[in-house]
Amino acid sequence: GAVVSQHPSWVICKSGTSVKIECRSLDFQATTMFWYRQFPKQSLMLMATSNEGSKATYEQGVEKDKFLINHASLTLSTLTVTSAHPEDSSFYICSSARGPYGYTFGSGTRLTVV
Amino acid sequence: AQSVTQLDSHVSVSEGTPVLLRCNYSSSYSPSLFWYVQHPNKGLQLLLKYTSAATLVKGINGFEAEFKKSETSFHLTKPSAHMSDAAEYFCVVSAIQGAQKLVFGQGTRLTINP
């Protein structure tokens, strides 16, 4: 079946540094990848949609310069949290769509900024 | 705009008793609806999906859901709860007809008592 591998599963970084999260589609080509953010005990909020070879589309209120998304190939999409601060601490999840009704989620990345 | 409301933030049942997680949706067209399960610090796993075929949808692990257009509901049920069912459950609706954005409910935390 379709598998999306997300790394790292957890990361602790110092305030002011940048962190990169990778999502790889292992057995299919992911033309579209979705990035979500989830605060403790809350639902998933869509941050941005990335399409291979083009600029990502960000949801309202999401800082595109803070959350850099790159989707340079059909199997890899990355989210870089730049100049991270404690308020960026969260659970980040990627998802890839296969056709209109098939979605595969990564296992998530727990980011803690200290 | 599409939206989904999960009517209970927390449901607690005893092992072996039935489970009912309630979800109501709002959509200007015939929606696609999903139920996902999330275990702590994990990604999301698809339980079942409705895509305008049979209104009673059977999923994995003994779960099923019934699409009721007249009630705009898509409640998730299971006849007999197991300890391993303890997790967070999300009702999800497709946001735009033919597109791939998902809109998540707020989630229902299911607790199973021994």
PDB file of C-alpha atoms in Angstrom:
ATOM      1  CA  GLY A   1       0.000   0.000   0.000  1.00  0.00           C
ATOM      2  CA  ALA A   2       0.906   3.665  -0.131  1.00  0.00           C
ATOM      3  CA  VAL A   3       3.425   4.659   2.533  1.00  0.00           C
ATOM      4  CA  VAL A   4       4.636   8.093   3.491  1.00  0.00           C
ATOM      5  CA  SER A   5       7.789   8.093   5.582  1.00  0.00           C
ATOM      6  CA  GLN A   6       8.215  11.155   7.800  1.00  0.00           C
ATOM      7  CA  HIS A   7      11.461  12.050   9.582  1.00  0.00           C
ATOM      8  CA  PRO A   8      12.448  12.841  12.193  1.00  0.00           C
ATOM      9  CA  SER A   9       9.754  11.507  14.506  1.00  0.00           C
ATOM     10  CA  TRP A  10      10.831  13.928  17.184  1.00  0.00           C
ATOM     11  CA  VAL A  11      13.304  16.781  17.430  1.00  0.00           C
ATOM     12  CA  ILE A  12      14.428  19.223  20.099  1.00  0.00           C
ATOM     13  CA  CYS A  13      16.119  22.402  18.963  1.00  0.00           C
ATOM     14  CA  LYS A  14      17.295  25.649  20.450  1.00  0.00           C
ATOM     15  CA  SER A  15      15.375  28.831  19.917  1.00  0.00           C
ATOM     16  CA  GLY A  16      16.585  30.662  16.807  1.00  0.00           C
ATOM     17  CA  THR A  17      17.731  27.602  14.902  1.00  0.00           C
ATOM     18  CA  SER A  18      16.051  25.987  11.891  1.00  0.00           C
ATOM     19  CA  VAL A  19      14.619  22.512  11.644  1.00  0.00           C
ATOM     20  CA  LYS A  20      13.864  20.492   8.509  1.00  0.00           C
ATOM     21  CA  ILE A  21      11.183  17.817   8.383  1.00  0.00           C
ATOM     22  CA  GLU A  22      11.100  15.368   5.472  1.00  0.00           C
ATOM     23  CA  CYS A  23       8.260  13.394   3.992  1.00  0.00           C
ATOM     24  CA  ARG A  24       8.971  10.731   1.403  1.00  0.00           C
ATOM     25  CA  SER A  25       6.465   8.712  -0.563  1.00  0.00           C
ATOM     26  CA  LEU A  26       8.001   5.254  -0.675  1.00  0.00           C
ATOM     27  CA  ASP A  27       6.024   3.393  -3.305  1.00  0.00           C
ATOM     28  CA  PHE A  28       4.154   6.021  -5.278  1.00  0.00           C
ATOM     29  CA  GLN A  29       4.609   9.449  -6.791  1.00  0.00           C
ATOM     30  CA  ALA A  30       3.172  12.225  -4.663  1.00  0.00           C
ATOM     31  CA  THR A  31       2.294  15.156  -6.860  1.00  0.00           C
ATOM     32  CA  THR A  32       0.564  16.876  -3.952  1.00  0.00           C
ATOM     33  CA  MET A  33       1.595  16.946  -0.304  1.00  0.00           C
ATOM     34  CA  PHE A  34      -0.305  18.565   2.546  1.00  0.00           C
ATOM     35  CA  TRP A  35       1.321  19.845   5.723  1.00  0.00           C
ATOM     36  CA  TYR A  36      -0.644  19.997   8.948  1.00  0.00           C
ATOM     37  CA  ARG A  37       0.031  21.297  12.418  1.00  0.00           C
ATOM     38  CA  GLN A  38      -1.550  19.858  15.528  1.00  0.00           C
ATOM     39  CA  PHE A  39      -1.474  21.439  18.971  1.00  0.00           C
ATOM     40  CA  PRO A  40      -1.928  19.207  22.039  1.00  0.00           C
ATOM     41  CA  LYS A  41      -5.440  17.827  22.329  1.00  0.00           C
ATOM     42  CA  GLN A  42      -6.536  19.721  19.235  1.00  0.00           C
ATOM     43  CA  SER A  43      -7.391  18.852  15.675  1.00  0.00           C
ATOM     44  CA  LEU A  44      -5.203  19.089  12.596  1.00  0.00           C
ATOM     45  CA  MET A  45      -4.918  22.459  10.928  1.00  0.00           C
ATOM     46  CA  LEU A  46      -3.840  22.620   7.320  1.00  0.00           C
ATOM     47  CA  MET A  47      -0.789  24.837   6.934  1.00  0.00           C
ATOM     48  CA  ALA A  48       0.000  24.530   3.256  1.00  0.00           C
ATOM     49  CA  THR A  49      -0.368  22.496   0.110  1.00  0.00           C
ATOM     50  CA  SER A  50       2.705  21.733  -1.943  1.00  0.00           C
ATOM     51  CA  ASN A  51       2.716  20.633  -5.551  1.00  0.00           C
ATOM     52  CA  GLU A  52       5.771  19.105  -7.166  1.00  0.00           C
ATOM     53  CA  GLY A  53       7.750  21.660  -9.114  1.00  0.00           C
ATOM     54  CA  SER A  54       5.764  24.712  -8.040  1.00  0.00           C
ATOM     55  CA  LYS A  55       5.441  27.052  -5.076  1.00  0.00           C
ATOM     56  CA  ALA A  56       3.439  25.925  -2.103  1.00  0.00           C
ATOM     57  CA  THR A  57       0.040  27.411  -1.335  1.00  0.00           C
ATOM     58  CA  TYR A  58      -0.228  28.577   2.250  1.00  0.00           C
ATOM     59  CA  GLU A  59      -3.387  28.829   4.311  1.00  0.00           C
ATOM     60  CA  GLN A  60      -4.427  32.170   5.688  1.00  0.00           C
ATOM     61  CA  GLY A  61      -2.410  33.160   8.728  1.00  0.00           C
ATOM     62  CA  VAL A  62       0.538  30.845   8.034  1.00  0.00           C
ATOM     63  CA  GLU A  63       3.837  32.671   7.572  1.00  0.00           C
ATOM     64  CA  LYS A  64       5.401  31.443   4.361  1.00  0.00           C
ATOM     65  CA  ASP A  65       8.813  32.837   5.297  1.00  0.00           C
ATOM     66  CA  LYS A  66       8.751  30.977   8.583  1.00  0.00           C
ATOM     67  CA  PHE A  67       7.522  27.643   7.256  1.00  0.00           C
ATOM     68  CA  LEU A  68       9.444  26.955   4.063  1.00  0.00           C
ATOM     69  CA  ILE A  69       8.103  24.132   1.945  1.00  0.00           C
ATOM     70  CA  ASN A  70      10.004  22.512  -0.874  1.00  0.00           C
ATOM     71  CA  HIS A  71       8.583  19.841  -3.162  1.00  0.00           C
ATOM     72  CA  ALA A  72      11.360  19.390  -5.660  1.00  0.00           C
ATOM     73  CA  SER A  73      10.624  15.790  -6.598  1.00  0.00           C
ATOM     74  CA  LEU A  74       7.657  13.462  -6.833  1.00  0.00           C
ATOM     75  CA  THR A  75       8.851  11.509  -3.807  1.00  0.00           C
ATOM     76  CA  LEU A  76      10.100  14.168  -1.410  1.00  0.00           C
ATOM     77  CA  SER A  77       8.556  17.198   0.267  1.00  0.00           C
ATOM     78  CA  THR A  78      10.236  19.104   3.082  1.00  0.00           C
ATOM     79  CA  LEU A  79       9.054  21.594   5.678  1.00  0.00           C
ATOM     80  CA  THR A  80      11.669  23.849   7.243  1.00  0.00           C
ATOM     81  CA  VAL A  81      10.772  25.783  10.370  1.00  0.00           C
ATOM     82  CA  THR A  82      13.104  28.783  10.256  1.00  0.00           C
ATOM     83  CA  SER A  83      14.296  30.659  13.332  1.00  0.00           C
ATOM     84  CA  ALA A  84      12.190  28.439  15.526  1.00  0.00           C
ATOM     85  CA  HIS A  85      10.710  29.768  18.756  1.00  0.00           C
ATOM     86  CA  PRO A  86       8.947  27.980  21.616  1.00  0.00           C
ATOM     87  CA  GLU A  87       5.531  28.871  20.178  1.00  0.00           C
ATOM     88  CA  ASP A  88       6.445  26.781  17.103  1.00  0.00           C
ATOM     89  CA  SER A  89       6.550  23.679  19.275  1.00  0.00           C
ATOM     90  CA  SER A  90       3.898  21.379  17.916  1.00  0.00           C
ATOM     91  CA  PHE A  91       3.172  18.107  16.133  1.00  0.00           C
ATOM     92  CA  TYR A  92       3.620  18.381  12.372  1.00  0.00           C
ATOM     93  CA  ILE A  93       2.084  15.834   9.999  1.00  0.00           C
ATOM     94  CA  CYS A  94       2.350  15.477   6.238  1.00  0.00           C
ATOM     95  CA  SER A  95      -0.173  13.813   3.987  1.00  0.00           C
ATOM     96  CA  SER A  96      -0.111  12.815   0.380  1.00  0.00           C
ATOM     97  CA  ALA A  97      -3.107  12.470  -1.876  1.00  0.00           C
ATOM     98  CA  ARG A  98      -3.525   9.690  -4.391  1.00  0.00           C
ATOM     99  CA  GLY A  99      -6.476  10.628  -6.537  1.00  0.00           C
ATOM    100  CA  PRO A 100      -9.443  12.487  -5.041  1.00  0.00           C
ATOM    101  CA  TYR A 101     -10.218  10.080  -2.208  1.00  0.00           C
ATOM    102  CA  GLY A 102      -6.991   8.429  -1.207  1.00  0.00           C
ATOM    103  CA  TYR A 103      -4.839  10.040   1.466  1.00  0.00           C
ATOM    104  CA  THR A 104      -1.813   8.694   3.271  1.00  0.00           C
ATOM    105  CA  PHE A 105      -0.442  10.351   6.376  1.00  0.00           C
ATOM    106  CA  GLY A 106       3.077  10.397   7.711  1.00  0.00           C
ATOM    107  CA  SER A 107       3.707   9.317  11.288  1.00  0.00           C
ATOM    108  CA  GLY A 108       4.261  12.892  12.435  1.00  0.00           C
ATOM    109  CA  THR A 109       7.105  14.928  13.907  1.00  0.00           C
ATOM    110  CA  ARG A 110       7.060  16.229  17.469  1.00  0.00           C
ATOM    111  CA  LEU A 111       8.992  19.514  17.488  1.00  0.00           C
ATOM    112  CA  THR A 112      10.070  21.021  20.799  1.00  0.00           C
ATOM    113  CA  VAL A 113      11.840  24.363  20.780  1.00  0.00           C
ATOM    114  CA  VAL A 114      13.713  25.235  23.966  1.00  0.00           C
TER     115      VAL A 114
ATOM    116  CA  ALA B   1     -17.859  26.072   2.876  1.00  0.00           C
ATOM    117  CA  GLN B   2     -17.698  22.564   4.209  1.00  0.00           C
ATOM    118  CA  SER B   3     -17.471  21.846   7.910  1.00  0.00           C
ATOM    119  CA  VAL B   4     -17.720  18.954  10.298  1.00  0.00           C
ATOM    120  CA  THR B   5     -18.745  18.894  13.940  1.00  0.00           C
ATOM    121  CA  GLN B   6     -17.915  16.097  16.325  1.00  0.00           C
ATOM    122  CA  LEU B   7     -20.516  16.280  19.018  1.00  0.00           C
ATOM    123  CA  ASP B   8     -18.465  14.771  21.850  1.00  0.00           C
ATOM    124  CA  SER B   9     -14.936  15.756  22.788  1.00  0.00           C
ATOM    125  CA  HIS B  10     -14.600  12.701  25.033  1.00  0.00           C
ATOM    126  CA  VAL B  11     -16.395   9.358  25.114  1.00  0.00           C
ATOM    127  CA  SER B  12     -15.781   6.720  27.737  1.00  0.00           C
ATOM    128  CA  VAL B  13     -17.106   3.166  27.481  1.00  0.00           C
ATOM    129  CA  SER B  14     -16.442  -0.157  29.129  1.00  0.00           C
ATOM    130  CA  GLU B  15     -14.621  -2.909  27.300  1.00  0.00           C
ATOM    131  CA  GLY B  16     -17.054  -5.119  25.418  1.00  0.00           C
ATOM    132  CA  THR B  17     -19.804  -2.482  25.193  1.00  0.00           C
ATOM    133  CA  PRO B  18     -20.847  -0.597  22.032  1.00  0.00           C
ATOM    134  CA  VAL B  19     -19.087   2.531  20.822  1.00  0.00           C
ATOM    135  CA  LEU B  20     -20.836   5.524  19.248  1.00  0.00           C
ATOM    136  CA  LEU B  21     -18.873   8.574  18.074  1.00  0.00           C
ATOM    137  CA  ARG B  22     -21.074  11.270  16.605  1.00  0.00           C
ATOM    138  CA  CYS B  23     -20.334  13.472  13.624  1.00  0.00           C
ATOM    139  CA  ASN B  24     -22.438  15.991  11.730  1.00  0.00           C
ATOM    140  CA  TYR B  25     -21.328  17.638   8.532  1.00  0.00           C
ATOM    141  CA  SER B  26     -22.226  20.650   6.459  1.00  0.00           C
ATOM    142  CA  SER B  27     -21.699  20.623   2.729  1.00  0.00           C
ATOM    143  CA  SER B  28     -23.179  22.352  -0.271  1.00  0.00           C
ATOM    144  CA  TYR B  29     -22.840  19.227  -2.370  1.00  0.00           C
ATOM    145  CA  SER B  30     -22.581  15.489  -1.867  1.00  0.00           C
ATOM    146  CA  PRO B  31     -19.500  15.163   0.324  1.00  0.00           C
ATOM    147  CA  SER B  32     -16.792  12.582   0.791  1.00  0.00           C
ATOM    148  CA  LEU B  33     -16.521  11.682   4.465  1.00  0.00           C
ATOM    149  CA  PHE B  34     -13.833   9.871   6.396  1.00  0.00           C
ATOM    150  CA  TRP B  35     -13.069   8.625   9.870  1.00  0.00           C
ATOM    151  CA  TYR B  36      -9.442   8.540  10.972  1.00  0.00           C
ATOM    152  CA  VAL B  37      -7.902   7.236  14.188  1.00  0.00           C
ATOM    153  CA  GLN B  38      -4.787   8.639  15.850  1.00  0.00           C
ATOM    154  CA  HIS B  39      -2.871   6.970  18.633  1.00  0.00           C
ATOM    155  CA  PRO B  40      -0.656   9.177  20.854  1.00  0.00           C
ATOM    156  CA  ASN B  41       2.202  10.813  18.958  1.00  0.00           C
ATOM    157  CA  LYS B  42       1.352   8.872  15.831  1.00  0.00           C
ATOM    158  CA  GLY B  43       0.077   9.727  12.393  1.00  0.00           C
ATOM    159  CA  LEU B  44      -3.453   9.100  11.229  1.00  0.00           C
ATOM    160  CA  GLN B  45      -4.877   5.798  10.088  1.00  0.00           C
ATOM    161  CA  LEU B  46      -7.938   5.589   7.859  1.00  0.00           C
ATOM    162  CA  LEU B  47     -10.787   3.638   9.426  1.00  0.00           C
ATOM    163  CA  LEU B  48     -13.326   4.032   6.638  1.00  0.00           C
ATOM    164  CA  LYS B  49     -14.567   6.397   3.941  1.00  0.00           C
ATOM    165  CA  TYR B  50     -17.849   7.286   2.269  1.00  0.00           C
ATOM    166  CA  THR B  51     -17.724   8.370  -1.358  1.00  0.00           C
ATOM    167  CA  SER B  52     -21.368   8.317  -2.529  1.00  0.00           C
ATOM    168  CA  ALA B  53     -21.618   4.560  -2.827  1.00  0.00           C
ATOM    169  CA  ALA B  54     -23.325   2.445  -0.139  1.00  0.00           C
ATOM    170  CA  THR B  55     -24.571   4.530   2.788  1.00  0.00           C
ATOM    171  CA  LEU B  56     -23.428   1.935   5.337  1.00  0.00           C
ATOM    172  CA  VAL B  57     -19.676   1.807   5.237  1.00  0.00           C
ATOM    173  CA  LYS B  58     -17.651  -0.935   6.879  1.00  0.00           C
ATOM    174  CA  GLY B  59     -14.118  -0.191   7.949  1.00  0.00           C
ATOM    175  CA  ILE B  60     -11.211  -1.833   9.669  1.00  0.00           C
ATOM    176  CA  ASN B  61     -11.169  -3.255  13.198  1.00  0.00           C
ATOM    177  CA  GLY B  62     -14.928  -3.788  13.276  1.00  0.00           C
ATOM    178  CA  PHE B  63     -15.883  -0.137  12.857  1.00  0.00           C
ATOM    179  CA  GLU B  64     -18.646   1.048  10.592  1.00  0.00           C
ATOM    180  CA  ALA B  65     -20.440   4.304   9.834  1.00  0.00           C
ATOM    181  CA  GLU B  66     -23.728   5.226   8.245  1.00  0.00           C
ATOM    182  CA  PHE B  67     -24.186   8.211   5.975  1.00  0.00           C
ATOM    183  CA  LYS B  68     -27.565   9.841   6.624  1.00  0.00           C
ATOM    184  CA  LYS B  69     -28.185  12.716   4.276  1.00  0.00           C
ATOM    185  CA  SER B  70     -31.473  13.737   5.909  1.00  0.00           C
ATOM    186  CA  GLU B  71     -29.696  14.140   9.243  1.00  0.00           C
ATOM    187  CA  THR B  72     -26.363  15.312   7.767  1.00  0.00           C
ATOM    188  CA  SER B  73     -24.689  12.761  10.001  1.00  0.00           C
ATOM    189  CA  PHE B  74     -21.913  10.207   9.695  1.00  0.00           C
ATOM    190  CA  HIS B  75     -21.703   8.529  13.086  1.00  0.00           C
ATOM    191  CA  LEU B  76     -19.050   5.913  13.799  1.00  0.00           C
ATOM    192  CA  THR B  77     -20.007   2.731  15.627  1.00  0.00           C
ATOM    193  CA  LYS B  78     -18.498  -0.497  16.855  1.00  0.00           C
ATOM    194  CA  PRO B  79     -20.496  -3.289  18.518  1.00  0.00           C
ATOM    195  CA  SER B  80     -17.926  -4.210  21.141  1.00  0.00           C
ATOM    196  CA  ALA B  81     -15.089  -1.988  22.340  1.00  0.00           C
ATOM    197  CA  HIS B  82     -11.585  -3.315  22.837  1.00  0.00           C
ATOM    198  CA  MET B  83      -8.868  -1.802  24.985  1.00  0.00           C
ATOM    199  CA  SER B  84      -6.795  -1.164  21.853  1.00  0.00           C
ATOM    200  CA  ASP B  85      -9.526   1.134  20.527  1.00  0.00           C
ATOM    201  CA  ALA B  86      -8.525   3.841  22.997  1.00  0.00           C
ATOM    202  CA  ALA B  87      -7.335   6.731  20.810  1.00  0.00           C
ATOM    203  CA  GLU B  88      -8.360  10.021  19.216  1.00  0.00           C
ATOM    204  CA  TYR B  89     -10.875   9.828  16.384  1.00  0.00           C
ATOM    205  CA  PHE B  90     -11.377  12.434  13.683  1.00  0.00           C
ATOM    206  CA  CYS B  91     -14.335  12.874  11.362  1.00  0.00           C
ATOM    207  CA  VAL B  92     -13.191  14.483   8.123  1.00  0.00           C
ATOM    208  CA  VAL B  93     -14.946  15.954   5.089  1.00  0.00           C
ATOM    209  CA  SER B  94     -13.516  16.815   1.721  1.00  0.00           C
ATOM    210  CA  ALA B  95     -13.402  20.577   1.411  1.00  0.00           C
ATOM    211  CA  ILE B  96     -13.990  21.265  -2.226  1.00  0.00           C
ATOM    212  CA  GLN B  97     -15.725  19.084  -4.769  1.00  0.00           C
ATOM    213  CA  GLY B  98     -13.168  17.259  -6.856  1.00  0.00           C
ATOM    214  CA  ALA B  99     -10.252  18.758  -4.947  1.00  0.00           C
ATOM    215  CA  GLN B 100      -8.162  17.173  -2.286  1.00  0.00           C
ATOM    216  CA  LYS B 101      -8.323  19.437   0.740  1.00  0.00           C
ATOM    217  CA  LEU B 102      -9.639  17.879   3.913  1.00  0.00           C
ATOM    218  CA  VAL B 103     -11.444  19.598   6.771  1.00  0.00           C
ATOM    219  CA  PHE B 104     -11.045  17.934  10.154  1.00  0.00           C
ATOM    220  CA  GLY B 105     -13.430  17.814  13.061  1.00  0.00           C
ATOM    221  CA  GLN B 106     -12.174  18.695  16.505  1.00  0.00           C
ATOM    222  CA  GLY B 107     -11.672  15.064  17.436  1.00  0.00           C
ATOM    223  CA  THR B 108     -13.204  12.707  19.999  1.00  0.00           C
ATOM    224  CA  ARG B 109     -11.046  11.048  22.573  1.00  0.00           C
ATOM    225  CA  LEU B 110     -12.216   7.494  23.212  1.00  0.00           C
ATOM    226  CA  THR B 111     -11.390   5.952  26.556  1.00  0.00           C
ATOM    227  CA  ILE B 112     -11.985   2.269  27.237  1.00  0.00           C
ATOM    228  CA  ASN B 113     -12.537   1.191  30.827  1.00  0.00           C
ATOM    229  CA  PRO B 114     -11.566  -2.355  31.811  1.00  0.00           C
TER     230      PRO B 114
END
